[in-house]
Coordinates of C-alpha atoms (C1' of nucleotides) in Angstrom, one line a residue:
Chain A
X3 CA 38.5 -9.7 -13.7
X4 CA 37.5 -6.7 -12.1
X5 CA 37.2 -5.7 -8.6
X6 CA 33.5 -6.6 -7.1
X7 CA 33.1 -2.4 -6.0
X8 CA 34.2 -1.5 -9.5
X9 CA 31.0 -3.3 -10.6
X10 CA 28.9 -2.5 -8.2
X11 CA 29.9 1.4 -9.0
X12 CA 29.5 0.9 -12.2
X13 CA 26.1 -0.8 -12.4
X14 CA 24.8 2.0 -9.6
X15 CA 25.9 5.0 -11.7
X16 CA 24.1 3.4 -14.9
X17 CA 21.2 2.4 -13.0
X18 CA 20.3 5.5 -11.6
X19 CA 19.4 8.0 -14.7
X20 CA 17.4 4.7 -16.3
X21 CA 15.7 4.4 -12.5
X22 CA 14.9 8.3 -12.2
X23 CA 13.8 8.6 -16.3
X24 CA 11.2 5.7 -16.2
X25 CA 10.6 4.1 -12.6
X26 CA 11.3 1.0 -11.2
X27 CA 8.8 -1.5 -12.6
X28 CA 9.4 0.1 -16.3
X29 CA 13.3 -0.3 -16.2
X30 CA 14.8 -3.3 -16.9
X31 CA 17.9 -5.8 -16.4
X32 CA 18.5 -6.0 -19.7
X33 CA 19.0 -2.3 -20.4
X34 CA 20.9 -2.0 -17.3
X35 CA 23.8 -4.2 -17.9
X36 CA 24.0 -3.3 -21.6
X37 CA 24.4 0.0 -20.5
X38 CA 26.8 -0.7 -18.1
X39 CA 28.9 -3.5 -20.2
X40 CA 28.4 -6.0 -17.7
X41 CA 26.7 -9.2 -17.7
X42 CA 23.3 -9.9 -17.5
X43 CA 24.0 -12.1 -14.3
X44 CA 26.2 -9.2 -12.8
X45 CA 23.5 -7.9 -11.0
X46 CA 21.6 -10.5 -9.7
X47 CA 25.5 -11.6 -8.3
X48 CA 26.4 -8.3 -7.0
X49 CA 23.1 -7.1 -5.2
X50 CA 21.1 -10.2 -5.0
X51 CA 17.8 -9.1 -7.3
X52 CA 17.1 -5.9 -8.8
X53 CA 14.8 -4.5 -6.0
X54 CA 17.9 -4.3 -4.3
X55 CA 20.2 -2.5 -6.5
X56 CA 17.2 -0.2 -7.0
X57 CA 17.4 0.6 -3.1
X58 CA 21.2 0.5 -3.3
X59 CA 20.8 3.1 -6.3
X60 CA 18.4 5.3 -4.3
X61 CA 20.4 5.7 -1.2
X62 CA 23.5 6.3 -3.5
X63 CA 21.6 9.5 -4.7
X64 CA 20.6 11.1 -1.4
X65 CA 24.3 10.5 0.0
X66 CA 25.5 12.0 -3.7
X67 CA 23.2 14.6 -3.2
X68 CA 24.1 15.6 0.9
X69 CA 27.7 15.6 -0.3
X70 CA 27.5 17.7 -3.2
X71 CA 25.0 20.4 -2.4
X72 CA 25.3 20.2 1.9
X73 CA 23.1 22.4 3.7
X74 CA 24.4 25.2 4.5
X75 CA 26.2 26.3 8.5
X76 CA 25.6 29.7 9.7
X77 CA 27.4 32.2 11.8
X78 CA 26.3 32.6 14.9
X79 CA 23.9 35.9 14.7
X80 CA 23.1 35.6 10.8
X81 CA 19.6 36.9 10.3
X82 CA 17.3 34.3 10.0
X83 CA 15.6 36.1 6.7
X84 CA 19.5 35.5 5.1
X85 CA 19.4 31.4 6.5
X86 CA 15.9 30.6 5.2
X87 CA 17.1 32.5 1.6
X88 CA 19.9 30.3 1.7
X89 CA 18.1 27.1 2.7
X90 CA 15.5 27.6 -0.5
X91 CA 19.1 28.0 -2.4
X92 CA 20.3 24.8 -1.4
X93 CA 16.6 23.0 -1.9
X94 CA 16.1 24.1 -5.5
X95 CA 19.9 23.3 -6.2
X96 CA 19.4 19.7 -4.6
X97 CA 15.8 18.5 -6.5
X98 CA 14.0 21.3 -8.0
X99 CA 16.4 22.0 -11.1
X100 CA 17.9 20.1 -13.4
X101 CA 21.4 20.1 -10.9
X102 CA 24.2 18.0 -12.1
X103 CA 24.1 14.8 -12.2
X104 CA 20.6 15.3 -12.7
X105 CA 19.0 11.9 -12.4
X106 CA 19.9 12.3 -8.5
X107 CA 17.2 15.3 -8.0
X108 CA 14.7 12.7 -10.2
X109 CA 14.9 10.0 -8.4
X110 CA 15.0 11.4 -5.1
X111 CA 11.6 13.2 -6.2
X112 CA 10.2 9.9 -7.4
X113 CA 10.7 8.7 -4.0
X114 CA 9.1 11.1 -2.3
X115 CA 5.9 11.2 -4.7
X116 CA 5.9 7.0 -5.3
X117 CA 7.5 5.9 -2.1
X118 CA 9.2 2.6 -2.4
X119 CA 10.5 0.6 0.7
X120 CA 13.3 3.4 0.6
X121 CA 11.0 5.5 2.0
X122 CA 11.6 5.3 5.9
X123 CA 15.0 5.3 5.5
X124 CA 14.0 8.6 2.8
X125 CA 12.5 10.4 5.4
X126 CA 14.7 9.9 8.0
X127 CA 18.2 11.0 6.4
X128 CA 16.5 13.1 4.1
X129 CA 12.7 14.8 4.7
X130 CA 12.9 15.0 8.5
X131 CA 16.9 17.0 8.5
X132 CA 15.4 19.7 6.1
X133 CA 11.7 19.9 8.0
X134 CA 13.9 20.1 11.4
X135 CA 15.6 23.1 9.5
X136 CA 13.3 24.8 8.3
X137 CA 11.4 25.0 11.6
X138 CA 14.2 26.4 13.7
X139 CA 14.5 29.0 10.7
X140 CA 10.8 29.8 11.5
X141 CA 11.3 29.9 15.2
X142 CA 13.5 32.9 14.6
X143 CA 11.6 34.3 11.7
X144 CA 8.0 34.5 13.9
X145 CA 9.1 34.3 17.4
X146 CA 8.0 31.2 19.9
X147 CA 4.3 32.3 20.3
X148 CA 3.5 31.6 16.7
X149 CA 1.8 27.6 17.1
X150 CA 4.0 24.9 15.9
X151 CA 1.0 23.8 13.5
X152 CA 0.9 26.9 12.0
X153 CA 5.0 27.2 11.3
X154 CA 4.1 23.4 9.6
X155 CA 2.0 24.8 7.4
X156 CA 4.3 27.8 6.3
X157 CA 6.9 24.7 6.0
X158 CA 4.9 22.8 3.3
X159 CA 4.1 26.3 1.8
X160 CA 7.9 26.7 1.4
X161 CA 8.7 23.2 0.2
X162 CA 5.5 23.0 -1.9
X163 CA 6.6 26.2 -3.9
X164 CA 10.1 25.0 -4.4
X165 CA 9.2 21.3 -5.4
X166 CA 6.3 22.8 -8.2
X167 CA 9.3 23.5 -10.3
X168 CA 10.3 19.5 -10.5
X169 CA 6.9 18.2 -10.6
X170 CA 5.0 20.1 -13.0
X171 CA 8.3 20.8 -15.0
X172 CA 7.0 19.6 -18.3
X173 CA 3.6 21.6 -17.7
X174 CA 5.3 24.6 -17.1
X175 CA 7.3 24.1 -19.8
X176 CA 4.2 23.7 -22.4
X177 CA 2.0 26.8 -19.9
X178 CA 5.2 29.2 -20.6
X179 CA 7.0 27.7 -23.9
X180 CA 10.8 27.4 -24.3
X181 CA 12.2 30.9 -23.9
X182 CA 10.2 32.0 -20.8
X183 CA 11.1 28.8 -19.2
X184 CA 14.5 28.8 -20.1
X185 CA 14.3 32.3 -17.8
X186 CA 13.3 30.2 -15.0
X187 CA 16.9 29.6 -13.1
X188 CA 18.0 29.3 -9.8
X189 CA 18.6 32.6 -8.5
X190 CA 15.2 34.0 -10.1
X191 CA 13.3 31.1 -8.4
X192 CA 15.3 31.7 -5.3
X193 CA 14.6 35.1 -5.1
X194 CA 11.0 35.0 -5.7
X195 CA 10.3 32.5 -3.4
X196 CA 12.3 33.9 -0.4
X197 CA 10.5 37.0 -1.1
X198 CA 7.3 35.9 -1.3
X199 CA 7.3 33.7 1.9
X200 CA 9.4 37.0 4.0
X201 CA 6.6 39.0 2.7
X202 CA 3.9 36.5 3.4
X203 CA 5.6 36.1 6.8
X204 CA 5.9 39.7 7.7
X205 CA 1.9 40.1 7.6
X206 CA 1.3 37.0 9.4
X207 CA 3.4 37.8 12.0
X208 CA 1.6 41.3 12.3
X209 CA -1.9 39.5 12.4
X210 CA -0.5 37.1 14.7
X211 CA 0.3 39.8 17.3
X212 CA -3.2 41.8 17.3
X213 CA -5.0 39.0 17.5
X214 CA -3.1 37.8 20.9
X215 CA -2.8 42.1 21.8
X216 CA -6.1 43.0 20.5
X217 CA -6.4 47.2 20.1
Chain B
X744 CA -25.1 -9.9 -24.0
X745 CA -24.8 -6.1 -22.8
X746 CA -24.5 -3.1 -25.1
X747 CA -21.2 -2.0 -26.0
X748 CA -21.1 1.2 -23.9
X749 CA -22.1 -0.5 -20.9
X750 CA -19.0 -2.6 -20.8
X751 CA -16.6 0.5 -22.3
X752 CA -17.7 2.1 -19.7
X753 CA -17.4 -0.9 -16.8
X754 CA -13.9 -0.8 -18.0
X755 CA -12.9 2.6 -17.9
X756 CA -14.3 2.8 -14.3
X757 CA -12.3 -0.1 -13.2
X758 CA -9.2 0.8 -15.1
X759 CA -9.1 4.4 -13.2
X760 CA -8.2 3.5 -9.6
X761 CA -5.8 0.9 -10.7
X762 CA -4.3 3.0 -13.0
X763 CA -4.1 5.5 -10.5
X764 CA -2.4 3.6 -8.0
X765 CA 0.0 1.6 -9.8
X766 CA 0.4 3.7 -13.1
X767 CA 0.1 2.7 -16.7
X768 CA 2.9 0.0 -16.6
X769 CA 2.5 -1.6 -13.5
X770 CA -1.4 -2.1 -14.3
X771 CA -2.0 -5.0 -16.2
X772 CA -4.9 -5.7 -18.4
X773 CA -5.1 -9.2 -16.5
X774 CA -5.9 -7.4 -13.2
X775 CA -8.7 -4.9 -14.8
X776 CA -10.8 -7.3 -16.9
X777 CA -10.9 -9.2 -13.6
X778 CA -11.9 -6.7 -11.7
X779 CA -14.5 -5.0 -14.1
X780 CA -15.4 -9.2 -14.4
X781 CA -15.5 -9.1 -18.2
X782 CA -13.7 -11.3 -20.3
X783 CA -9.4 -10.5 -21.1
X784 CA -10.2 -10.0 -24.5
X785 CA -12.7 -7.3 -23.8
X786 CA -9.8 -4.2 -23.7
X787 CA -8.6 -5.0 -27.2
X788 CA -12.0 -5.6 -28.7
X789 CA -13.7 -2.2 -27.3
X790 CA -10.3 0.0 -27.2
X791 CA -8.0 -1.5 -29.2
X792 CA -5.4 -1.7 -26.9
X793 CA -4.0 -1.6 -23.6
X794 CA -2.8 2.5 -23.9
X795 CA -6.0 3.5 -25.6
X796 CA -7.7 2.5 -22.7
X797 CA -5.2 4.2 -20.6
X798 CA -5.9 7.6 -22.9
X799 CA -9.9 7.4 -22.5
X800 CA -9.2 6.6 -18.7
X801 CA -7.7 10.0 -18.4
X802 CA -9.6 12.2 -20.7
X803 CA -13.1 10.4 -18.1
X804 CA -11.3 11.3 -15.2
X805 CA -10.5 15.3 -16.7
X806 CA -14.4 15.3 -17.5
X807 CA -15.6 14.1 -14.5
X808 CA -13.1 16.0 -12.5
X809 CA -14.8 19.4 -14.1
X810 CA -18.5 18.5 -14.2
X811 CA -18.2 17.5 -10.1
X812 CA -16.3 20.2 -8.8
X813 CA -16.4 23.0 -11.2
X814 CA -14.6 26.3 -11.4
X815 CA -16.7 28.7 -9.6
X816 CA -18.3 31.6 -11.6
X817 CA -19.3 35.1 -9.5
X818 CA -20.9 38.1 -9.5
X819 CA -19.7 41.2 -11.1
X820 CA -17.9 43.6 -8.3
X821 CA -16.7 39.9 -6.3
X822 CA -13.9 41.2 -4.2
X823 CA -10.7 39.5 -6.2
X824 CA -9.5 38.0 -2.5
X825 CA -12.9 36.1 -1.9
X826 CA -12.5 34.8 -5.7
X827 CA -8.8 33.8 -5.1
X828 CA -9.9 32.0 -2.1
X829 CA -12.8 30.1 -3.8
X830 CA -10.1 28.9 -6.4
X831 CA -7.7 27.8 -4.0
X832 CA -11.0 25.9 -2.5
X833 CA -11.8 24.2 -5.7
X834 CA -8.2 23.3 -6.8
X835 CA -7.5 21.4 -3.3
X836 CA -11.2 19.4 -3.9
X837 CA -10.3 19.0 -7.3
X838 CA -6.9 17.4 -6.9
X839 CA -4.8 17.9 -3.8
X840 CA -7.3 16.0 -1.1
X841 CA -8.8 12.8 -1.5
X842 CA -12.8 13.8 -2.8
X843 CA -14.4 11.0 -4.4
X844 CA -14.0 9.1 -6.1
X845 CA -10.2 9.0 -4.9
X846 CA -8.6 8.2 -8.0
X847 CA -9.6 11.0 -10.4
X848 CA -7.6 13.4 -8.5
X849 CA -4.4 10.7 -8.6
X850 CA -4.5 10.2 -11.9
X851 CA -4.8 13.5 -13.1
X852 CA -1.5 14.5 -10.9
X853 CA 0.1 11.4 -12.3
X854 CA -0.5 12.9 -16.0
X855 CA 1.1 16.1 -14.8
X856 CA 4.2 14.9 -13.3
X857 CA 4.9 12.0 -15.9
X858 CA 2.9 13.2 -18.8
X859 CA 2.2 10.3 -21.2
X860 CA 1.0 11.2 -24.6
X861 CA -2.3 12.4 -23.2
X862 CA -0.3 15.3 -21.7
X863 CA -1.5 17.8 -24.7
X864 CA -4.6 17.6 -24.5
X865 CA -4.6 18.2 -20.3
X866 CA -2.5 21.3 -20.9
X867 CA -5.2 22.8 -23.1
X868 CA -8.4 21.6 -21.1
X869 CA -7.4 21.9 -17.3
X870 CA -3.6 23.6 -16.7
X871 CA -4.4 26.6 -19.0
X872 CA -8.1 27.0 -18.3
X873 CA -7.2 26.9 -14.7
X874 CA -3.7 29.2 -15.4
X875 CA -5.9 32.1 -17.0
X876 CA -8.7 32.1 -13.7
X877 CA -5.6 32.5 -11.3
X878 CA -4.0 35.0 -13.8
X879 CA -7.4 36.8 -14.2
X880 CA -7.8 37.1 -10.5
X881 CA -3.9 38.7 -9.9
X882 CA -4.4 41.3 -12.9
X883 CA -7.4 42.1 -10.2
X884 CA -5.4 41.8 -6.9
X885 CA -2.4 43.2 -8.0
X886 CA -3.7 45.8 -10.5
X887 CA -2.4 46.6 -14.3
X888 CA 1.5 47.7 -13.3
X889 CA 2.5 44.4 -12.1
X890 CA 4.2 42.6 -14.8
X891 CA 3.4 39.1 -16.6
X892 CA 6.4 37.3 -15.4
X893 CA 5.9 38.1 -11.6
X894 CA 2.7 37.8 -11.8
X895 CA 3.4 33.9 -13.5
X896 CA 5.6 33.3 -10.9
X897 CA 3.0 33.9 -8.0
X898 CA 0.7 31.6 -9.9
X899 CA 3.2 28.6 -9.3
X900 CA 3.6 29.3 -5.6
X901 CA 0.0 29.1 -5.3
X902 CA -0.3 25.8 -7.1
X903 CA 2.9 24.8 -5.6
X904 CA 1.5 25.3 -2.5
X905 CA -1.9 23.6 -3.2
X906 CA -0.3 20.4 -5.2
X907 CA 2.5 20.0 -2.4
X908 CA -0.5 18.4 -0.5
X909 CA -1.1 15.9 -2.7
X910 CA 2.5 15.0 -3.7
X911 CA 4.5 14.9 -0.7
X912 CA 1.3 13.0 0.8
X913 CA 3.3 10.1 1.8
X914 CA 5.9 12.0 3.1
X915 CA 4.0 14.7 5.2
X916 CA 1.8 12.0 6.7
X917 CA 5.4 10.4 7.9
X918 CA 6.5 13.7 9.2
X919 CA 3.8 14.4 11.0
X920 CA 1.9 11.2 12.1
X921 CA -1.2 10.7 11.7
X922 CA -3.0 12.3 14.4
X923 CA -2.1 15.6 13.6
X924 CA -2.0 14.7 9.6
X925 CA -5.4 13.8 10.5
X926 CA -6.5 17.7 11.1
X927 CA -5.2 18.5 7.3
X928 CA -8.7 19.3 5.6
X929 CA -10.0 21.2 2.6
X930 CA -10.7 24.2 4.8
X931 CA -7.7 24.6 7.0
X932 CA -5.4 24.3 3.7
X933 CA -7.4 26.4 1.6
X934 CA -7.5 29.2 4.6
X935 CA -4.1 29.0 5.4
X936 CA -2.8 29.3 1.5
X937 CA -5.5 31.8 0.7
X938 CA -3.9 33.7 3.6
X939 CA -0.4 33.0 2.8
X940 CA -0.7 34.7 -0.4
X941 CA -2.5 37.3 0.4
X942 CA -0.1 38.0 2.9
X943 CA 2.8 38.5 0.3
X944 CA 0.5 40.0 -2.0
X945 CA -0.2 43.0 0.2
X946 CA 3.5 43.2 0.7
X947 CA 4.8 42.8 -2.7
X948 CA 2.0 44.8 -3.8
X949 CA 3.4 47.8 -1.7
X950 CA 7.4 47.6 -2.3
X951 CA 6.5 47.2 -5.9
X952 CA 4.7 50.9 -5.4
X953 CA 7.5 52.1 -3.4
X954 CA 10.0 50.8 -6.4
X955 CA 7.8 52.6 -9.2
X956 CA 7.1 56.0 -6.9
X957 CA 10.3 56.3 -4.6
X958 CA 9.4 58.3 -1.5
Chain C
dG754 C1' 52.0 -25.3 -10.7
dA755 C1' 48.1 -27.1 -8.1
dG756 C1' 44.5 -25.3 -5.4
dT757 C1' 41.2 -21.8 -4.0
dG758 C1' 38.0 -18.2 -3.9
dT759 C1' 36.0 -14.8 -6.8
dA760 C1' 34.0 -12.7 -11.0
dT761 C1' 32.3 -13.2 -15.6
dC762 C1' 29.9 -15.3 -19.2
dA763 C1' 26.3 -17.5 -22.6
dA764 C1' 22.5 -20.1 -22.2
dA765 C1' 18.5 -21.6 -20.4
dC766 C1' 14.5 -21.3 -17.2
dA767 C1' 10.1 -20.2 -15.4
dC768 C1' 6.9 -16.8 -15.4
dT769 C1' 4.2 -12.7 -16.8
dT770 C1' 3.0 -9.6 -20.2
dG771 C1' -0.3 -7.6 -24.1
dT772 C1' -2.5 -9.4 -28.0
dT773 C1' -4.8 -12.5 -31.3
dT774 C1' -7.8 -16.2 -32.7
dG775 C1' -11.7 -18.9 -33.9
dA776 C1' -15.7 -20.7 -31.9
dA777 C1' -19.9 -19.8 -29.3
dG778 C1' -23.4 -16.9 -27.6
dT779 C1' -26.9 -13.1 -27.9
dC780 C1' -30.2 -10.1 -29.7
dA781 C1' -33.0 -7.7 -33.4
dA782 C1' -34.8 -7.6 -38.1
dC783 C1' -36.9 -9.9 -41.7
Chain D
dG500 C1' -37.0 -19.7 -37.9
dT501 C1' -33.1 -17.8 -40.3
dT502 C1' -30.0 -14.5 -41.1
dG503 C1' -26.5 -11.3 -39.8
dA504 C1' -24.2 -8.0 -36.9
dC505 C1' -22.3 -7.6 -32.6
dT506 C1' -20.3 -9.3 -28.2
dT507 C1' -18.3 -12.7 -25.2
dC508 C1' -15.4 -16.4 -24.2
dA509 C1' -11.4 -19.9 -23.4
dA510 C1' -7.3 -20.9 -25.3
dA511 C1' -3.2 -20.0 -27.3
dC512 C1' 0.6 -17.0 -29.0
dA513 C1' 4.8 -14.4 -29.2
dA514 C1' 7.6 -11.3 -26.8
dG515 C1' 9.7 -9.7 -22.8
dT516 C1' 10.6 -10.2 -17.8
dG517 C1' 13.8 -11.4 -13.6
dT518 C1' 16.5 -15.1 -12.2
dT519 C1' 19.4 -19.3 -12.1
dT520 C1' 22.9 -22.4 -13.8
dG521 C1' 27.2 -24.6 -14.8
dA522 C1' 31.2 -23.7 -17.2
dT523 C1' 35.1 -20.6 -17.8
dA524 C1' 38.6 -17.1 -16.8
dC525 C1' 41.2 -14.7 -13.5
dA526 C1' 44.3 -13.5 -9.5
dC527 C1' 46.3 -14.9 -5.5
dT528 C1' 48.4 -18.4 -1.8
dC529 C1' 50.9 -22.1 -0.5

DNA sequence: GAGTGTATCAAACACTTGTTTGAAGTCAAC
DNA sequence: GTTGACTTCAAACAAGTGTTTGATACACTC
């Protein structure tokens, strides 16, 4: 006889690449325990039905995921262009690349697309920290006059361009082929992105001030 | 008795929203021949079966998706920033905001991110038709110096940016609430990324001259 | 060592799934 | 009117689903 949180470990850590590979509805008990070497019953005696061990999976993987790759703390006077290039570091690391152990960054993704009834709990420990972030690095970045609805919208561009590289994975993949894709790592991703939003950034934040100082 | 297309067709337009909302597995063949009120046996007599009808669903909603909103074709000596900004336009109609009918646009972003075996056939008529406009357009913007790989990775943060919309839909609407998710249209996206991007552009556009032509 | 609470196990259960079947209906051609 | 090809229909089928059950095995307490 084991002990009940070996089990319930066990059956978690199995459960979660077959969750993140094919979704909830398409996995099944069966493959679970087998997997896991536990009875069939285990389950449905450890965590009630499988709805809930799917929601025990999915918060398993955004705890995982905080503890492993935690956002990052800054001096007090680090340029804000140096925070918001390690911020889109820390993103791609958490969901947008195949990150150790990888079915964390898939089902946290699948959440986020499909939301489940993890999904308030989702945004609230997970979405909302990293919006909250992200804004204050923009506050520095533009300055306060810049409107709040226009630092959301440089937000989603951020996210959007880092979170491409998860979801359309397998296009890219057949758009580029194997070796160009196999180029695609973190640092190169990193890079281009912080670049492109800094540059993007800069001429906004020019615009912004001649149309409040005009000539 | 009705003719056969009539009913194919019944079915394939019922099939799509479901589909669309709850995916291939969750959708059962129950629920659509119910809905499209023909009889159960209807799917496997016209289709075959269940994932057939899946496939045709896919490759309707691709045709209908280009025949309602198609790519836009210009004049001869278009400014490249006005035809970047009518793509962007056209790719947020076409899948990242809900146009009508709702479910052509889910379906086909469903196919991207958890391609099924229609998957080759969508790269080749709607990711590389739509990858070669984009790249087309930044050969213009950016002139002949810039190379391939940069100029790939720019076309991701533009789709990036435009499919963040319709994939982190849940999620931004939660973030935000829905007054002020309310104000997200077709135009103020497409303006803002159009900007955004042209914003970096200009900038990359002049470090990579300083780079090739130092002072 | 009997008793107790807990965990595991094989088997069965009730239900849903996609698919098949054979009869019945429908329309056009002859 | 009969034939024949095509379509629809209710019913059944076989396989797979999550869940429950009652018995069994184990570790610990008294």
């Amino acid at each position: 006889m084991h002990s009940s949180e070996d089990t319930r470990q066990r059956l978690i850590e199995t459960a979660g690449p077959i969750f993140a590979e094919k979704g909830f509805r398409a996995t099944t008990v069966r493959e679970i325990s087998e997997r896991a070497e536990v009875n069939l019953a285990s389950i449905n005696y450890h965590f009630g039905d499988k709805e809930s061990l799917y929601l025990a999976t999915v918060h398993h993987a955004g705890l995982t995921c905080q503890q492993r790759i935690p956002l990052p703390e800054w001096e007090p006077g680090t340029p804000p262009a140096q925070k918001l290039h390690g911020f889109i570091t820390v993103f791609l690391n958490r969901v947008a690349v195949d990150h150790e152990p990888v079915w964390i960054g898939q089902l946290i993704t699948r959440e986020l697309i499909y939301p489940t009834r993890a999904c308030e709990h989702f945004v609230r420990e997970f979405a909302r920290p990293n919006f909250e972030m992200l804004d204050q690095i923009l506050c520095e970045l533009l300055g306060p006059d810049v409107p709040p609805t226009k630092r959301q919208l440089v937000i989603f561009s951020i996210i959007g361009q880092c979170l491409h590289y998860r979801f359309c994975r397998p296009v890219i993949h057949a758009l580029l082929g194997p070796e160009e894709f196999a180029k695609y790592n973190v640092e190169l991703l990193s890079n281009h992105i912080t670049a492109f939003t800094l540059a993007a950034l800069a001429t906004l934040r020019r615009d912004e001030r001649t149309i409040e100082v005009p000539s």
